[in-house]
PDB file of C-alpha atoms in Angstrom:
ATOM      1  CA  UNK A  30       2.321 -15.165 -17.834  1.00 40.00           C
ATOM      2  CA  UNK A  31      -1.103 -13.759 -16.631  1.00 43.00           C
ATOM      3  CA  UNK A  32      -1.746 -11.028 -14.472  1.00 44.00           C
ATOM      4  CA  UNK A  33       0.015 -11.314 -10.472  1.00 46.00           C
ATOM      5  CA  UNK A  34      -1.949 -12.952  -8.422  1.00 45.00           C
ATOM      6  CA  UNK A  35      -4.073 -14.391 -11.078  1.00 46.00           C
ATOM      7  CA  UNK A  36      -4.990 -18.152 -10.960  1.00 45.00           C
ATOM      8  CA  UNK A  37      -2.154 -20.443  -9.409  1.00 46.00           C
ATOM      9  CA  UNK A  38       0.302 -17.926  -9.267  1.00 52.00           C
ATOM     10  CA  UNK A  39       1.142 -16.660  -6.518  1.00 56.00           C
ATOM     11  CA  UNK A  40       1.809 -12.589  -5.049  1.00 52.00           C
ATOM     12  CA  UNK A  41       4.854 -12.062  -3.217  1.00 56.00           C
ATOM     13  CA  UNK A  42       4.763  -9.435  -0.831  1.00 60.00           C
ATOM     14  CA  UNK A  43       7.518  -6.867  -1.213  1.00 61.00           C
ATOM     15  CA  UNK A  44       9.543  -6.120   2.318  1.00 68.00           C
ATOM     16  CA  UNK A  45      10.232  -2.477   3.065  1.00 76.00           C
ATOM     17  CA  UNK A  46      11.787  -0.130   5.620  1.00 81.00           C
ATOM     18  CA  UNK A  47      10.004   2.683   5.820  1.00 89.00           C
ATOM     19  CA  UNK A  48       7.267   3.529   2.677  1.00 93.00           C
ATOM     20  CA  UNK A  49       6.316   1.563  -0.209  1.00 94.00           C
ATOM     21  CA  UNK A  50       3.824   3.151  -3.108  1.00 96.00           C
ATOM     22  CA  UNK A  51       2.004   1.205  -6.204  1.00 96.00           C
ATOM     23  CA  UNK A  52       0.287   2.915  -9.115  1.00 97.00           C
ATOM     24  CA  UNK A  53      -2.797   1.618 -11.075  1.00 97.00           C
ATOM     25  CA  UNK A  54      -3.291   3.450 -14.393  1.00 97.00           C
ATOM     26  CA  UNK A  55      -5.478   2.025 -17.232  1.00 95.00           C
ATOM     27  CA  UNK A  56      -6.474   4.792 -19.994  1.00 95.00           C
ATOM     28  CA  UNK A  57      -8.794   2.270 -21.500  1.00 95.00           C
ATOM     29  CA  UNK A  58     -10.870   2.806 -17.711  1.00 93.00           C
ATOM     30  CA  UNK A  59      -9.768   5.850 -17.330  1.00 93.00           C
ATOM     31  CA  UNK A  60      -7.961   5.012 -14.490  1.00 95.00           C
ATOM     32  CA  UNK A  61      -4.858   6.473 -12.452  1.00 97.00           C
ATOM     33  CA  UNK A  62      -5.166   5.682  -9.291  1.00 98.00           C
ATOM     34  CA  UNK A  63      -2.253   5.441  -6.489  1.00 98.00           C
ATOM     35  CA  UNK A  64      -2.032   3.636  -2.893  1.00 98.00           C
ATOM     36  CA  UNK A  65       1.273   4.044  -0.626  1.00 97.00           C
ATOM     37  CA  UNK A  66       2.311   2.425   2.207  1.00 96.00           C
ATOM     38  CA  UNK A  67       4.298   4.160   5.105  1.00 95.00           C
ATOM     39  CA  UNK A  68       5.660   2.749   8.222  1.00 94.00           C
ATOM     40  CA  UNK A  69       6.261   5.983  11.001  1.00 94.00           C
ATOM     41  CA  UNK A  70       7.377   5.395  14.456  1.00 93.00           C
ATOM     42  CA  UNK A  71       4.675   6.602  17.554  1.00 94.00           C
ATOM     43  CA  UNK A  72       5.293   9.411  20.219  1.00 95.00           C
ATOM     44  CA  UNK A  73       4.416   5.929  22.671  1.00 92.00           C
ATOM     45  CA  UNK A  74       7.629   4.138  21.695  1.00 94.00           C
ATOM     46  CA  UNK A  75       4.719   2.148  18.333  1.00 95.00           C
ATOM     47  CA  UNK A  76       4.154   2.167  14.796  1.00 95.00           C
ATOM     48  CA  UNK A  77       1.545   3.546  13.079  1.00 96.00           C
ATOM     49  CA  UNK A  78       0.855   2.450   9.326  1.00 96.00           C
ATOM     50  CA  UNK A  79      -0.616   4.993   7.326  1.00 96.00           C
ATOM     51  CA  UNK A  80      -2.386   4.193   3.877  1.00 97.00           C
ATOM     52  CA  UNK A  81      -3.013   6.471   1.704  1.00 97.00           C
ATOM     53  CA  UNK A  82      -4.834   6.244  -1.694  1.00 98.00           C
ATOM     54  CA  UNK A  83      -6.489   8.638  -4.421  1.00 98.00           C
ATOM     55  CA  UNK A  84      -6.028   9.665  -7.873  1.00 98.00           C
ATOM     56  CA  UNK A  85      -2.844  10.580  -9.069  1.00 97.00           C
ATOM     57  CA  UNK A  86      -2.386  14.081  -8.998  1.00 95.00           C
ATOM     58  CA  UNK A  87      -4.179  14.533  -5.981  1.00 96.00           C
ATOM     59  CA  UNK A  88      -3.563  14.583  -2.376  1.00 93.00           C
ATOM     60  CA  UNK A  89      -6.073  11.460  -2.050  1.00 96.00           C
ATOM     61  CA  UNK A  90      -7.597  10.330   1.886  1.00 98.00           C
ATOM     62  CA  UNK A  91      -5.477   8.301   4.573  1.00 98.00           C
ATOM     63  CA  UNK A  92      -5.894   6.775   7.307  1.00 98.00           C
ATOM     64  CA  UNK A  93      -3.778   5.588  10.232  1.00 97.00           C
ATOM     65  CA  UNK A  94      -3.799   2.511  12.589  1.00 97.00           C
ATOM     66  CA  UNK A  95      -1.358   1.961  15.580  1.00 97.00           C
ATOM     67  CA  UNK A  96       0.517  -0.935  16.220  1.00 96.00           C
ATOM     68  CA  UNK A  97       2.302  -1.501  19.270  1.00 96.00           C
ATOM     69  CA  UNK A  98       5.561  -2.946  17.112  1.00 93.00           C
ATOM     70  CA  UNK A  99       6.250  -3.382  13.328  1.00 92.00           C
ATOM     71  CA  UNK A 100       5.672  -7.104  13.711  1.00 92.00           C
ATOM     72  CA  UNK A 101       2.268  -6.518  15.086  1.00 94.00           C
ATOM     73  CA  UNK A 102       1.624  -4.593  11.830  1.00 93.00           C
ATOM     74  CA  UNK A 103       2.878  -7.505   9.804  1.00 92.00           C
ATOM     75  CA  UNK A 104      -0.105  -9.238   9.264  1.00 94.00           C
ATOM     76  CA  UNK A 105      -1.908  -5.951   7.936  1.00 95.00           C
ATOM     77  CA  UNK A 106       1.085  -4.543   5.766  1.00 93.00           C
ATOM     78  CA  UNK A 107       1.200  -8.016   4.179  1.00 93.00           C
ATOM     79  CA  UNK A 108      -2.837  -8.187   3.030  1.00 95.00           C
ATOM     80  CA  UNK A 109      -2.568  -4.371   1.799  1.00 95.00           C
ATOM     81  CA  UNK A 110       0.532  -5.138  -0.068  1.00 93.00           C
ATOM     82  CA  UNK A 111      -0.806  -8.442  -1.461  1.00 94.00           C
ATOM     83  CA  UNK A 112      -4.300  -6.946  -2.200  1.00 96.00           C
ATOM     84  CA  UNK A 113      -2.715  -4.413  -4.131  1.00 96.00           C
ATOM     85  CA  UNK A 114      -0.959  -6.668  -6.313  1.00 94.00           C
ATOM     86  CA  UNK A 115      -3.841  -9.378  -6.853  1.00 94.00           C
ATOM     87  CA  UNK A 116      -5.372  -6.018  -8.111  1.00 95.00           C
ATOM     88  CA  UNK A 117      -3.289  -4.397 -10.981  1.00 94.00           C
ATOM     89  CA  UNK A 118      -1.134  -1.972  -9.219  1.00 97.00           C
ATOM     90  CA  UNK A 119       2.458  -2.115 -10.106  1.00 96.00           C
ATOM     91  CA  UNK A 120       5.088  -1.192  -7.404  1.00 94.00           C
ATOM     92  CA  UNK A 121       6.639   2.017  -8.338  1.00 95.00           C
ATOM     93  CA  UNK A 122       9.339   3.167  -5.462  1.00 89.00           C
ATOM     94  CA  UNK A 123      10.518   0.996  -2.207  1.00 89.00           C
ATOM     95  CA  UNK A 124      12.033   3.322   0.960  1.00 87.00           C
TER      96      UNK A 124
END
């Protein structure tokens, strides 16, 4: 078995409620990197999905984008979640 996402094998996207985070950490790069996923309901009755990614051990950057509905953010959560994947980072909690 090769890496996810590696050649003819295909990523499945993990479904979540609320937050999802994945960890990347490769001593041989020196690497420890984080990205989370979180799902938070608008003031406007929306969702906004905020990503935020860093080192680990730090606060890292974010940044927000607002959906009107969680299936309007579908198509975004799933490329993040899959790009993450295709990349190395193993999921570490589901909420």
């Amino acid at each position: 078995m090769g890496e996810p996402g590696g050649a003819g094998e295909a990523v499945t996207v993990v479904p979540f409620a609320h937050a999802v985070r994945f960890v990347s950490v490769d001593p041989a790069k020196h690497r420890a990197r984080f990205y989370e996923l979180r799902l938070l309901p608008t003031l406007w009755g929306g969702v906004a999905l905020v990503r935020a990614w860093g080192r680990l051990g730090t606060p890292g950057r974010w940044a927000a984008t607002e959906y009107p509905d969680r299936e309007a953010a579908g198509p975004d959560v799933e490329r993040a979640v899959r790009r993450r994947l295709g990349r190395g980072y193993r999921l570490v909690a589901v909420r």
